[in-house]
Amino acid sequence: MSERLNVKEAIEAKRKNNKSVFVEKMVPVILFLAAFISIITTIGIVGTLTYETILFFREVSFTEFFTTTDLSPLNPTDPKFSILPLLMGTVMSSLIAMFVAIPIGLTTAVYLSEYASSNSRKVLKPMIEVLAGIPTIVYGFFAFTFVTPVLQEVIPILDRTNVLSPGIVMGIMIIPMVASLSEDAMNSVPNSMREGALALGATPLEVAFRVVIPAAISGIIASFVLGISRAIGETMIVTIASGSTKNFTFDVTQSMQTMTAYIVEVTSGDAGAGTTAYFSLYAVGMTLFVFTLLMNMFATYLTRRFREVY
């Protein structure tokens, strides 16, 4: 009887072993397919943008698109296509957002990492991250109905739709991203570096800004890049609060349009499929893609450079 049980146990063990071997062989295949799908999706997106952009530049010259400042794609008699007004609106709104998000987010991260107690951190960090969960359309109406009227009391010449208000609100929206990622980078710095600096007579403030931040600079720069990318790709806030006027100006009190807001406007149904205005969506999308890609490459260079120094 014992011999029969031993045989059954051996057979059962072999079956389990075969199943585990099969699973181990399938896991790399599944992971490869997941990575392959991501790569194919990226290639498909870039290919679509490239093909439709080529069709656009068959109708509009590079010179007109990248050097002129007139943009009126839906003009029935004399349409004009220029990326510069949209690029200016995108850059201005993103710069305003980062002027708000970077100092507030970084100082918030310093407080959470270096000054707050563990109990305070457990309460404050989730409260800050709640801002990231608010729908962007809510931020848009907040900028249009609250922030703009408040700013008009201070700046009477401020237009009802402008770049300043959505830029500030986008900065508020990005604060949790900058603060959370920067705080994680600071927490990864070994405590021995803090203790060594304190032992040499440094104050907590000096430790934070002369030891911890330089040591965590690569992660902090990564948080800034993600914040800038988030601001550049934001759609609803600028669509609602910055207006659709295609101005090429440095005056943030005026209405301007970003690249994402332009895509929303033209895809609302006014531009027929196959028209030049329709293809301009892909040209703007390709410009946005290249702009973001170059920015990320530059950020990667900065991250590696600072990582080598420190």
JSON list of C-alpha atoms in Angstrom, two decimals, residues 21-129:
[
{"chain": "A", "resi": 21, "resn": "VAL", "atom": "CA", "xyz": [7.77, 24.60, -15.83]},
{"chain": "A", "resi": 22, "resn": "PHE", "atom": "CA", "xyz": [5.01, 25.53, -18.30]},
{"chain": "A", "resi": 23, "resn": "VAL", "atom": "CA", "xyz": [4.16, 28.64, -16.30]},
{"chain": "A", "resi": 24, "resn": "GLU", "atom": "CA", "xyz": [7.81, 29.65, -16.13]},
{"chain": "A", "resi": 25, "resn": "LYS", "atom": "CA", "xyz": [8.09, 29.27, -19.91]},
{"chain": "A", "resi": 26, "resn": "MET", "atom": "CA", "xyz": [4.89, 31.25, -20.56]},
{"chain": "A", "resi": 27, "resn": "VAL", "atom": "CA", "xyz": [5.70, 34.22, -18.34]},
{"chain": "A", "resi": 28, "resn": "PRO", "atom": "CA", "xyz": [8.51, 35.57, -20.57]},
{"chain": "A", "resi": 29, "resn": "VAL", "atom": "CA", "xyz": [6.27, 35.12, -23.62]},
{"chain": "A", "resi": 30, "resn": "ILE", "atom": "CA", "xyz": [3.43, 37.08, -21.99]},
{"chain": "A", "resi": 31, "resn": "LEU", "atom": "CA", "xyz": [5.79, 39.84, -20.88]},
{"chain": "A", "resi": 32, "resn": "PHE", "atom": "CA", "xyz": [7.31, 40.03, -24.35]},
{"chain": "A", "resi": 33, "resn": "LEU", "atom": "CA", "xyz": [3.85, 40.33, -25.93]},
{"chain": "A", "resi": 34, "resn": "ALA", "atom": "CA", "xyz": [2.96, 43.15, -23.54]},
{"chain": "A", "resi": 35, "resn": "ALA", "atom": "CA", "xyz": [6.15, 45.01, -24.42]},
{"chain": "A", "resi": 36, "resn": "PHE", "atom": "CA", "xyz": [5.63, 44.28, -28.12]},
{"chain": "A", "resi": 37, "resn": "ILE", "atom": "CA", "xyz": [2.10, 45.70, -28.03]},
{"chain": "A", "resi": 38, "resn": "SER", "atom": "CA", "xyz": [3.44, 48.89, -26.44]},
{"chain": "A", "resi": 39, "resn": "ILE", "atom": "CA", "xyz": [6.09, 49.22, -29.15]},
{"chain": "A", "resi": 40, "resn": "ILE", "atom": "CA", "xyz": [3.61, 48.53, -31.97]},
{"chain": "A", "resi": 41, "resn": "THR", "atom": "CA", "xyz": [1.17, 51.07, -30.52]},
{"chain": "A", "resi": 42, "resn": "THR", "atom": "CA", "xyz": [3.89, 53.71, -30.38]},
{"chain": "A", "resi": 43, "resn": "ILE", "atom": "CA", "xyz": [4.98, 52.96, -33.95]},
{"chain": "A", "resi": 44, "resn": "GLY", "atom": "CA", "xyz": [1.36, 53.14, -35.08]},
{"chain": "A", "resi": 45, "resn": "ILE", "atom": "CA", "xyz": [0.82, 56.53, -33.45]},
{"chain": "A", "resi": 46, "resn": "VAL", "atom": "CA", "xyz": [4.02, 57.99, -34.88]},
{"chain": "A", "resi": 47, "resn": "GLY", "atom": "CA", "xyz": [3.28, 56.49, -38.29]},
{"chain": "A", "resi": 48, "resn": "THR", "atom": "CA", "xyz": [-0.21, 57.95, -38.39]},
{"chain": "A", "resi": 49, "resn": "LEU", "atom": "CA", "xyz": [1.03, 61.38, -37.34]},
{"chain": "A", "resi": 50, "resn": "THR", "atom": "CA", "xyz": [3.81, 61.27, -39.92]},
{"chain": "A", "resi": 51, "resn": "TYR", "atom": "CA", "xyz": [1.59, 60.19, -42.81]},
{"chain": "A", "resi": 52, "resn": "GLU", "atom": "CA", "xyz": [-1.13, 62.77, -42.15]},
{"chain": "A", "resi": 53, "resn": "THR", "atom": "CA", "xyz": [1.47, 65.48, -41.54]},
{"chain": "A", "resi": 54, "resn": "ILE", "atom": "CA", "xyz": [3.03, 64.76, -44.94]},
{"chain": "A", "resi": 55, "resn": "LEU", "atom": "CA", "xyz": [-0.41, 65.21, -46.54]},
{"chain": "A", "resi": 56, "resn": "PHE", "atom": "CA", "xyz": [-0.74, 68.56, -44.76]},
{"chain": "A", "resi": 57, "resn": "PHE", "atom": "CA", "xyz": [2.63, 69.85, -45.96]},
{"chain": "A", "resi": 58, "resn": "ARG", "atom": "CA", "xyz": [1.66, 69.00, -49.53]},
{"chain": "A", "resi": 59, "resn": "GLU", "atom": "CA", "xyz": [-0.84, 71.85, -49.24]},
{"chain": "A", "resi": 60, "resn": "VAL", "atom": "CA", "xyz": [0.99, 74.22, -46.87]},
{"chain": "A", "resi": 61, "resn": "SER", "atom": "CA", "xyz": [4.66, 75.14, -47.04]},
{"chain": "A", "resi": 62, "resn": "PHE", "atom": "CA", "xyz": [7.10, 74.76, -44.16]},
{"chain": "A", "resi": 63, "resn": "THR", "atom": "CA", "xyz": [7.85, 78.46, -44.41]},
{"chain": "A", "resi": 64, "resn": "GLU", "atom": "CA", "xyz": [4.25, 79.47, -43.83]},
{"chain": "A", "resi": 65, "resn": "PHE", "atom": "CA", "xyz": [3.75, 76.98, -41.01]},
{"chain": "A", "resi": 66, "resn": "PHE", "atom": "CA", "xyz": [6.90, 77.77, -39.01]},
{"chain": "A", "resi": 67, "resn": "THR", "atom": "CA", "xyz": [7.66, 81.42, -39.78]},
{"chain": "A", "resi": 68, "resn": "THR", "atom": "CA", "xyz": [4.39, 83.31, -40.20]},
{"chain": "A", "resi": 69, "resn": "THR", "atom": "CA", "xyz": [2.15, 84.36, -37.30]},
{"chain": "A", "resi": 70, "resn": "ASP", "atom": "CA", "xyz": [-1.31, 84.26, -38.89]},
{"chain": "A", "resi": 71, "resn": "LEU", "atom": "CA", "xyz": [-3.58, 81.33, -38.05]},
{"chain": "A", "resi": 72, "resn": "SER", "atom": "CA", "xyz": [-7.12, 81.16, -39.41]},
{"chain": "A", "resi": 73, "resn": "PRO", "atom": "CA", "xyz": [-7.69, 77.55, -40.53]},
{"chain": "A", "resi": 74, "resn": "LEU", "atom": "CA", "xyz": [-11.47, 77.83, -40.93]},
{"chain": "A", "resi": 75, "resn": "ASN", "atom": "CA", "xyz": [-11.44, 80.98, -43.07]},
{"chain": "A", "resi": 76, "resn": "PRO", "atom": "CA", "xyz": [-13.45, 79.96, -46.17]},
{"chain": "A", "resi": 77, "resn": "THR", "atom": "CA", "xyz": [-11.70, 82.38, -48.55]},
{"chain": "A", "resi": 78, "resn": "ASP", "atom": "CA", "xyz": [-8.10, 82.70, -47.36]},
{"chain": "A", "resi": 79, "resn": "PRO", "atom": "CA", "xyz": [-7.13, 80.15, -44.68]},
{"chain": "A", "resi": 80, "resn": "LYS", "atom": "CA", "xyz": [-3.80, 80.69, -42.91]},
{"chain": "A", "resi": 81, "resn": "PHE", "atom": "CA", "xyz": [-1.77, 78.05, -41.11]},
{"chain": "A", "resi": 82, "resn": "SER", "atom": "CA", "xyz": [0.95, 78.91, -38.62]},
{"chain": "A", "resi": 83, "resn": "ILE", "atom": "CA", "xyz": [2.12, 77.02, -35.56]},
{"chain": "A", "resi": 84, "resn": "LEU", "atom": "CA", "xyz": [3.74, 80.02, -33.85]},
{"chain": "A", "resi": 85, "resn": "PRO", "atom": "CA", "xyz": [0.60, 81.44, -32.13]},
{"chain": "A", "resi": 86, "resn": "LEU", "atom": "CA", "xyz": [-0.21, 77.98, -30.75]},
{"chain": "A", "resi": 87, "resn": "LEU", "atom": "CA", "xyz": [3.39, 77.38, -29.73]},
{"chain": "A", "resi": 88, "resn": "MET", "atom": "CA", "xyz": [3.49, 80.73, -27.95]},
{"chain": "A", "resi": 89, "resn": "GLY", "atom": "CA", "xyz": [0.27, 80.00, -26.06]},
{"chain": "A", "resi": 90, "resn": "THR", "atom": "CA", "xyz": [1.54, 76.56, -25.04]},
{"chain": "A", "resi": 91, "resn": "VAL", "atom": "CA", "xyz": [4.93, 77.85, -23.87]},
{"chain": "A", "resi": 92, "resn": "MET", "atom": "CA", "xyz": [3.50, 80.81, -21.96]},
{"chain": "A", "resi": 93, "resn": "SER", "atom": "CA", "xyz": [0.85, 78.80, -20.13]},
{"chain": "A", "resi": 94, "resn": "SER", "atom": "CA", "xyz": [3.35, 76.04, -19.29]},
{"chain": "A", "resi": 95, "resn": "LEU", "atom": "CA", "xyz": [5.94, 78.53, -17.99]},
{"chain": "A", "resi": 96, "resn": "ILE", "atom": "CA", "xyz": [3.36, 80.17, -15.74]},
{"chain": "A", "resi": 97, "resn": "ALA", "atom": "CA", "xyz": [2.31, 76.76, -14.46]},
{"chain": "A", "resi": 98, "resn": "MET", "atom": "CA", "xyz": [5.87, 75.78, -13.62]},
{"chain": "A", "resi": 99, "resn": "PHE", "atom": "CA", "xyz": [6.57, 79.14, -11.94]},
{"chain": "A", "resi": 100, "resn": "VAL", "atom": "CA", "xyz": [3.74, 78.19, -9.60]},
{"chain": "A", "resi": 101, "resn": "ALA", "atom": "CA", "xyz": [4.33, 74.44, -9.27]},
{"chain": "A", "resi": 102, "resn": "ILE", "atom": "CA", "xyz": [8.12, 74.23, -8.92]},
{"chain": "A", "resi": 103, "resn": "PRO", "atom": "CA", "xyz": [8.72, 76.53, -5.92]},
{"chain": "A", "resi": 104, "resn": "ILE", "atom": "CA", "xyz": [5.59, 75.45, -4.04]},
{"chain": "A", "resi": 105, "resn": "GLY", "atom": "CA", "xyz": [6.02, 71.77, -4.88]},
{"chain": "A", "resi": 106, "resn": "LEU", "atom": "CA", "xyz": [9.72, 71.73, -4.01]},
{"chain": "A", "resi": 107, "resn": "THR", "atom": "CA", "xyz": [9.30, 73.55, -0.70]},
{"chain": "A", "resi": 108, "resn": "THR", "atom": "CA", "xyz": [6.40, 71.24, 0.14]},
{"chain": "A", "resi": 109, "resn": "ALA", "atom": "CA", "xyz": [8.64, 68.25, -0.56]},
{"chain": "A", "resi": 110, "resn": "VAL", "atom": "CA", "xyz": [11.40, 69.70, 1.65]},
{"chain": "A", "resi": 111, "resn": "TYR", "atom": "CA", "xyz": [8.95, 70.14, 4.50]},
{"chain": "A", "resi": 112, "resn": "LEU", "atom": "CA", "xyz": [7.51, 66.64, 4.16]},
{"chain": "A", "resi": 113, "resn": "SER", "atom": "CA", "xyz": [10.94, 65.05, 3.86]},
{"chain": "A", "resi": 114, "resn": "GLU", "atom": "CA", "xyz": [13.01, 67.03, 6.36]},
{"chain": "A", "resi": 115, "resn": "TYR", "atom": "CA", "xyz": [10.71, 68.72, 8.86]},
{"chain": "A", "resi": 116, "resn": "ALA", "atom": "CA", "xyz": [7.35, 66.95, 9.13]},
{"chain": "A", "resi": 117, "resn": "SER", "atom": "CA", "xyz": [6.89, 64.15, 11.62]},
{"chain": "A", "resi": 118, "resn": "SER", "atom": "CA", "xyz": [5.81, 60.74, 10.39]},
{"chain": "A", "resi": 119, "resn": "ASN", "atom": "CA", "xyz": [2.24, 61.31, 11.64]},
{"chain": "A", "resi": 120, "resn": "SER", "atom": "CA", "xyz": [2.04, 64.70, 9.96]},
{"chain": "A", "resi": 121, "resn": "ARG", "atom": "CA", "xyz": [3.40, 63.24, 6.73]},
{"chain": "A", "resi": 122, "resn": "LYS", "atom": "CA", "xyz": [0.77, 60.50, 6.73]},
{"chain": "A", "resi": 123, "resn": "VAL", "atom": "CA", "xyz": [-1.94, 63.15, 6.92]},
{"chain": "A", "resi": 124, "resn": "LEU", "atom": "CA", "xyz": [-0.52, 65.92, 4.73]},
{"chain": "A", "resi": 125, "resn": "LYS", "atom": "CA", "xyz": [0.76, 63.91, 1.77]},
{"chain": "A", "resi": 126, "resn": "PRO", "atom": "CA", "xyz": [-2.62, 62.26, 0.96]},
{"chain": "A", "resi": 127, "resn": "MET", "atom": "CA", "xyz": [-4.32, 65.65, 1.33]},
{"chain": "A", "resi": 128, "resn": "ILE", "atom": "CA", "xyz": [-1.92, 67.19, -1.19]},
{"chain": "A", "resi": 129, "resn": "GLU", "atom": "CA", "xyz": [-2.31, 64.29, -3.60]}
]
